[in-house]
Short mmCIF file of C-alpha atoms and ligand atoms in Angstrom, two decimals:
data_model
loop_
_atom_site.label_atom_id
_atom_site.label_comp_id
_atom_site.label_asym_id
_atom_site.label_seq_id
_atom_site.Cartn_x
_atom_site.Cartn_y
_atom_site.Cartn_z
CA UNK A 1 8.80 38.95 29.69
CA UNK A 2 7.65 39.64 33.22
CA UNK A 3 3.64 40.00 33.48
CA UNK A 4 1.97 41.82 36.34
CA UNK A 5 -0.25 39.18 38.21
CA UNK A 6 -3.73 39.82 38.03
CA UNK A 7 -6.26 38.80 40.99
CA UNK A 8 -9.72 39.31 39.95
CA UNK A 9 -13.10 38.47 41.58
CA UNK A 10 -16.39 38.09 39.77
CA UNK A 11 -19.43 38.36 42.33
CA UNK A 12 -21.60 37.50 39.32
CA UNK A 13 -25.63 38.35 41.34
CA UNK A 14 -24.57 38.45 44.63
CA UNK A 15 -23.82 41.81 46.80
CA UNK A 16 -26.03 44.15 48.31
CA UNK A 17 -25.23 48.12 49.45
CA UNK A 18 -24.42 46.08 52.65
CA UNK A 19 -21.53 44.34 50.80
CA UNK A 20 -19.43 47.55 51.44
CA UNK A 21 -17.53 46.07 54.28
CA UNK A 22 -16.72 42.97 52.43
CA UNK A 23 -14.75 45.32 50.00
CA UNK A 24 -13.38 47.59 52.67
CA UNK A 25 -11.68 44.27 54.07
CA UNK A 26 -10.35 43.61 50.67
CA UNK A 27 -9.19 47.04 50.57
CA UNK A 28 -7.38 46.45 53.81
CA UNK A 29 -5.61 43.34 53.85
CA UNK A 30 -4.53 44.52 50.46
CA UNK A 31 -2.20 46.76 51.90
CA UNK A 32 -0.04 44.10 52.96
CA UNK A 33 0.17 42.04 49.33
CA UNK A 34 2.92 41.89 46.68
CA UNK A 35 2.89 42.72 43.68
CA UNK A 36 -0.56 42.33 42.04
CA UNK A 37 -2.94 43.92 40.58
CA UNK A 38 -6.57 43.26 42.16
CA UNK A 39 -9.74 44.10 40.59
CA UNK A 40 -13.49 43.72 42.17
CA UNK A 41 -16.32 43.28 39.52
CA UNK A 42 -19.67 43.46 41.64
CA UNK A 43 -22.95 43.41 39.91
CA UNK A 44 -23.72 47.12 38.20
CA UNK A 45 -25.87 48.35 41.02
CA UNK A 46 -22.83 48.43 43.79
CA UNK A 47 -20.11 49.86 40.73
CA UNK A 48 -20.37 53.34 41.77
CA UNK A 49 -20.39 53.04 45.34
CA UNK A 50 -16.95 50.73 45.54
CA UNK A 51 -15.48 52.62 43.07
CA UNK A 52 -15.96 55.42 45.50
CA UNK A 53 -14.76 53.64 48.70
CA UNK A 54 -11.59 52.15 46.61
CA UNK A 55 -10.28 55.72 45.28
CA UNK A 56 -6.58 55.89 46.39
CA UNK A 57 -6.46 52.10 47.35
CA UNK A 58 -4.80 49.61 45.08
CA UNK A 59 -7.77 47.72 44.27
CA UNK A 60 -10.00 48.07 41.15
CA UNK A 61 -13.36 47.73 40.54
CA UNK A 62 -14.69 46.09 37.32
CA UNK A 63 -18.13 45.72 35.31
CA UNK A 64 -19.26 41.87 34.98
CA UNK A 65 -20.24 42.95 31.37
CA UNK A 66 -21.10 45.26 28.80
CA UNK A 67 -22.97 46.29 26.03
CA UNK A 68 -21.35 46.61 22.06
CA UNK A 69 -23.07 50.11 22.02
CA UNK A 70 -22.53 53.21 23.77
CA UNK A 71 -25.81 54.74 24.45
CA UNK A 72 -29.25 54.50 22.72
CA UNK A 73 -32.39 52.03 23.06
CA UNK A 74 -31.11 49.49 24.39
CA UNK A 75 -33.45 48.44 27.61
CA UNK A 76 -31.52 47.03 30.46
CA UNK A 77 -28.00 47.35 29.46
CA UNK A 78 -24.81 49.21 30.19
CA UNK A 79 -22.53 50.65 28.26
CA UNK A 80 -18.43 50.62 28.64
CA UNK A 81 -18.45 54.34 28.46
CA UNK A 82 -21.13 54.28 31.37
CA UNK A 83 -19.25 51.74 33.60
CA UNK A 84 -16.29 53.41 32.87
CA UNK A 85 -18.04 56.82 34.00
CA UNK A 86 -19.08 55.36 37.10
CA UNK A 87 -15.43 54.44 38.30
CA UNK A 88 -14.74 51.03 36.63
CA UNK A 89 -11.43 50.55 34.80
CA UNK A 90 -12.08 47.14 33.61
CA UNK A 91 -14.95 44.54 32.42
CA UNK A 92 -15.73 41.04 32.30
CA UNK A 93 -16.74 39.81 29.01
CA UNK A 94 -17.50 36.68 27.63
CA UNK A 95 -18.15 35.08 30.84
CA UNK A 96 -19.64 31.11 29.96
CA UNK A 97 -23.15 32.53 32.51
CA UNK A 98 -23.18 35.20 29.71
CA UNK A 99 -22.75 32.66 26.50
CA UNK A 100 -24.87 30.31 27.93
CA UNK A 101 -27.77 32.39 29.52
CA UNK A 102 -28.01 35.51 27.19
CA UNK A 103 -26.80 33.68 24.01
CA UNK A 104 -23.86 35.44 23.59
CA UNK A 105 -21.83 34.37 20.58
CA UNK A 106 -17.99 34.89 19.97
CA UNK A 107 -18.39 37.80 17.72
CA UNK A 108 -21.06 39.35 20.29
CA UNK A 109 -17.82 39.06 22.95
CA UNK A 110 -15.54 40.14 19.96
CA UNK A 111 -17.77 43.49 19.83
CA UNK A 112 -18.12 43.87 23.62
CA UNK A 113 -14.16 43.54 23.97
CA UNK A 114 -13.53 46.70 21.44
CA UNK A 115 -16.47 48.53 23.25
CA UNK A 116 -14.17 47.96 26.16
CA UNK A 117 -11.03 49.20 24.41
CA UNK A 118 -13.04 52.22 22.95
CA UNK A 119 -14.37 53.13 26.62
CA UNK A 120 -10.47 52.76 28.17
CA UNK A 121 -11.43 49.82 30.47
CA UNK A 122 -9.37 46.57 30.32
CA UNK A 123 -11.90 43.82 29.02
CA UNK A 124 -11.11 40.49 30.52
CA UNK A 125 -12.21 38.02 27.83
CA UNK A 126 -12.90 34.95 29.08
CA UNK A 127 -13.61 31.52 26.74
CA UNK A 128 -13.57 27.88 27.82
CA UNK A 129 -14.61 24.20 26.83
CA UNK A 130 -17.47 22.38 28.46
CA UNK A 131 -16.77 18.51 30.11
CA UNK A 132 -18.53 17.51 26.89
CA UNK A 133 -15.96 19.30 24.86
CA UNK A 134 -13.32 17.69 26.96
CA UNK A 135 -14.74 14.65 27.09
CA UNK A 136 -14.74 14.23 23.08
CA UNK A 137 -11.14 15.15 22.61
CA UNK A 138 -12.48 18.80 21.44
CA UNK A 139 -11.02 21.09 24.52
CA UNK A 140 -7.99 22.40 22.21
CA UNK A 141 -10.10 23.05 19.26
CA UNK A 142 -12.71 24.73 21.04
CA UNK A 143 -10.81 27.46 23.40
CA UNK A 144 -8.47 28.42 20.22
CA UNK A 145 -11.60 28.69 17.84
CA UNK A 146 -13.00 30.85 20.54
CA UNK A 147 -10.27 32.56 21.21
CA UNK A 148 -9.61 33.64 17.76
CA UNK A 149 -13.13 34.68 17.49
CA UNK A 150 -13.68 36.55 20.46
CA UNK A 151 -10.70 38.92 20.29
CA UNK A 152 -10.46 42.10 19.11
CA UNK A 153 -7.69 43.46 16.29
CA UNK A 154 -5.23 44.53 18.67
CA UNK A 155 -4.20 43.19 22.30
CA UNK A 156 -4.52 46.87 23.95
CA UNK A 157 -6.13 46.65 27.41
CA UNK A 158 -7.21 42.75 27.03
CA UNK A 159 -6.73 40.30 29.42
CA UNK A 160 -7.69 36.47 28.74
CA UNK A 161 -9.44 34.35 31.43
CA UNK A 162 -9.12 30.57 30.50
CA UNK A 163 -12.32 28.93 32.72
CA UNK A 164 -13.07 25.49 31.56
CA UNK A 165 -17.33 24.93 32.26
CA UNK A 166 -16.89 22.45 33.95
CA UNK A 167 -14.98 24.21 36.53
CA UNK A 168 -16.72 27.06 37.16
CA UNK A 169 -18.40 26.76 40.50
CA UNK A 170 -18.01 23.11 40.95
CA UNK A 171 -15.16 22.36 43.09
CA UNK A 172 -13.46 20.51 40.16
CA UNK A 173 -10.08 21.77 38.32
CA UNK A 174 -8.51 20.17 35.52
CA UNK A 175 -4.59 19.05 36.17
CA UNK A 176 -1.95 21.38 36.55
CA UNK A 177 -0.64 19.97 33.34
CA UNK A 178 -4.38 20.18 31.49
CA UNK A 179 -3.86 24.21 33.02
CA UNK A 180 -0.37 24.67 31.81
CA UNK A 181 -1.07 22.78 28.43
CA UNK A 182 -3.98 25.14 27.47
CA UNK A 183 -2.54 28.45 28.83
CA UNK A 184 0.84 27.35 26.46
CA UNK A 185 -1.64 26.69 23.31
CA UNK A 186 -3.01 30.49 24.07
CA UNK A 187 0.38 32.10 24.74
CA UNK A 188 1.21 30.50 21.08
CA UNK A 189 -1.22 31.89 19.57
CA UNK A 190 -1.68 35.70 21.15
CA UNK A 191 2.04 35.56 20.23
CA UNK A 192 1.07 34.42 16.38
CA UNK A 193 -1.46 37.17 16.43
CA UNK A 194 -0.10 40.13 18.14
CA UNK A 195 3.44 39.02 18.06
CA UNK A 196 5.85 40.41 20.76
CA UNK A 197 2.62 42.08 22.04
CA UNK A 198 0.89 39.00 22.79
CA UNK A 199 3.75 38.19 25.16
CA UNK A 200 2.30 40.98 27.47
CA UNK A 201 -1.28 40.15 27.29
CA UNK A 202 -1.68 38.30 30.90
CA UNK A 203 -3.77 34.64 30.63
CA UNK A 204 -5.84 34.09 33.97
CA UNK A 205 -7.18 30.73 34.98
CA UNK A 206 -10.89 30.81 36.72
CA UNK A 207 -12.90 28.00 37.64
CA UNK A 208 -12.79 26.54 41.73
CA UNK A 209 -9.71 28.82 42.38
CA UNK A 210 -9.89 28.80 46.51
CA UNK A 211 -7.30 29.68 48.79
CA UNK A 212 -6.44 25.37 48.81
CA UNK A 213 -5.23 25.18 45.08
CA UNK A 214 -4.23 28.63 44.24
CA UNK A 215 -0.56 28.34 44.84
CA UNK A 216 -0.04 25.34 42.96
CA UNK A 217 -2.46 27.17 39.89
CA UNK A 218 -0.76 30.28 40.25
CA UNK A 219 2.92 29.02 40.13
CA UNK A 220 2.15 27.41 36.46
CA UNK A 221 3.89 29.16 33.47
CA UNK A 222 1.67 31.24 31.24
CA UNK A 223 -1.07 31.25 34.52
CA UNK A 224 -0.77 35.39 34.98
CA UNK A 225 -3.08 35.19 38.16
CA UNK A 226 -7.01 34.19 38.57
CA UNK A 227 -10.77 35.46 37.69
CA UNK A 228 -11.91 33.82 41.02
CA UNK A 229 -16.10 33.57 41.53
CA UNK A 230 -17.06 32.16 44.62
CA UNK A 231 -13.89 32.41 47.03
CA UNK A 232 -14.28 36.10 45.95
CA UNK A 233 -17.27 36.73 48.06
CA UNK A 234 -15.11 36.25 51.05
CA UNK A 235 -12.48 38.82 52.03
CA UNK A 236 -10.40 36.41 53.58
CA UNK A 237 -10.56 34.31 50.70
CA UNK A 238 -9.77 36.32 47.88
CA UNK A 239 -6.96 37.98 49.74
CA UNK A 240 -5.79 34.27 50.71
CA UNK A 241 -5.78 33.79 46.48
CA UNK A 242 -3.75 36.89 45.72
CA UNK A 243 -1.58 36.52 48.60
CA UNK A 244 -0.13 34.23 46.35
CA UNK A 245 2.13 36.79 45.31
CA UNK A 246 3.11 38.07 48.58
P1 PGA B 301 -15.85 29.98 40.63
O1 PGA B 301 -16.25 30.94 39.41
O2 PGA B 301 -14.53 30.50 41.16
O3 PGA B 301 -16.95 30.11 41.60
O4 PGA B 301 -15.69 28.60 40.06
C1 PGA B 301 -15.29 31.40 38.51
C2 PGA B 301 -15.93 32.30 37.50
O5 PGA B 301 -17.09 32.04 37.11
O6 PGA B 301 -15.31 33.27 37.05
#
């Protein structure tokens, strides 16, 4: 089974109408990659405006999240169908900022992943264990329960994004063998679940991905590419991650 690698980058609150030349370098150098798929998720406000500048370029732009509804009173949020309308083709959900800040539980992600597959946008669900988790022995437990919980009845249009806590934004990244060990436990069971279609559902790694450690991350069985945060603020550095695949 031969997975399409995925590169994507999560600018999470950072980009202003400025940021457009960031992207256009992205857009660029990505003429000159492999094979990969590349996907930009800036905050809502800049979604229309690179999905405009990346029509007829190879490189997607993505929602960092979405509502479980698609319209009605629901102050402040976003719906699939909306992203979708503005030019997205795929979403972040699940991300740990979102679980931990806004309180969002596994069947909250579960919901926002079929809103996803209802609007036709490829929701990257992405679960993880904290160092506490870890720490206790629990890191197994925890990313299958969540995993379980957080997916939707069938694999259409879902990606998974394994990104330990502890990782995210820190510098730190567990083992290649930790990596490969956890991304074999999820293979097992998408494959359990979905059967031969959770063979084609690609597994990303996030947490600290830079340009330094993304070979050896990349070149892991089961690790289908990278949901990279900070790194992806940098042109040079995100296309230093997916050029991986060159
Ligand atoms: P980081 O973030 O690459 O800055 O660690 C990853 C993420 O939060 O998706």
């Amino acid at each position: 089974m031969t997975r399409r690698p995925l590169v994507a980058g999560n600018w999470k609150m950072n980009g202003l109408q400025a940021s457009i030349g960031e992207l256009k370098r992205i857009v660029e150098g990505a003429q000159s990659l492999g094979d990969v798929d590349l996907i930009v998720c800036p905050p809502a406000t800049l979604i229309a405006g690179f999905a405009a500048a990346v029509r007829g370029t190879r490189v997607c732009v993505g929602g960092q999240d979405c509502s479980t509804q698609p319209a009605g009173a629901y102050t402040g949020d976003i719906s699939a169908e909306m992203l979708r309308d503005a030019g997205a083709t795929a979403v972040i959900v699940g991300h740990s900022e979102r679980r931990h800040y806004h309180g969002e539980t596994d069947a909250i992600v579960r919901a926002k992943a079929i809103a996803a597959q209802r609007a036709g946008l490829l929701a990257i669900v992405c679960i993880g264990e904290t160092r506490a988790e870890r720490d206790r022995g629990q890191a197994r437990r925890v990313v299958s329960g969540q995993l379980d919980r957080s997916l939707p009845d069938t694999s259409k249009d879902i990606v998974v994004a394994y990104e330990p806590v502890w990782a995210i934004g820190t510098g730190l990244t567990p083992t290649p063998d930790d990596v490969s060990a956890m991304h074999g436990l999820i293979r097992e069971r998408l494959s359990a679940r979905f059967a031969e279609a959770g063979h084609a559902v690609r597994i990303l790694y996030g947490g600290s991905v830079k340009p330094a450690n993304a070979k050896a991350l990349l070149a892991l069985e089961n690790v289908d590419g990278a949901l990279v945060g900070g790194a992806s603020l940098y042109a040079g550095e995100f296309l230093a991650i997916a050029g991986v695949y060159r």
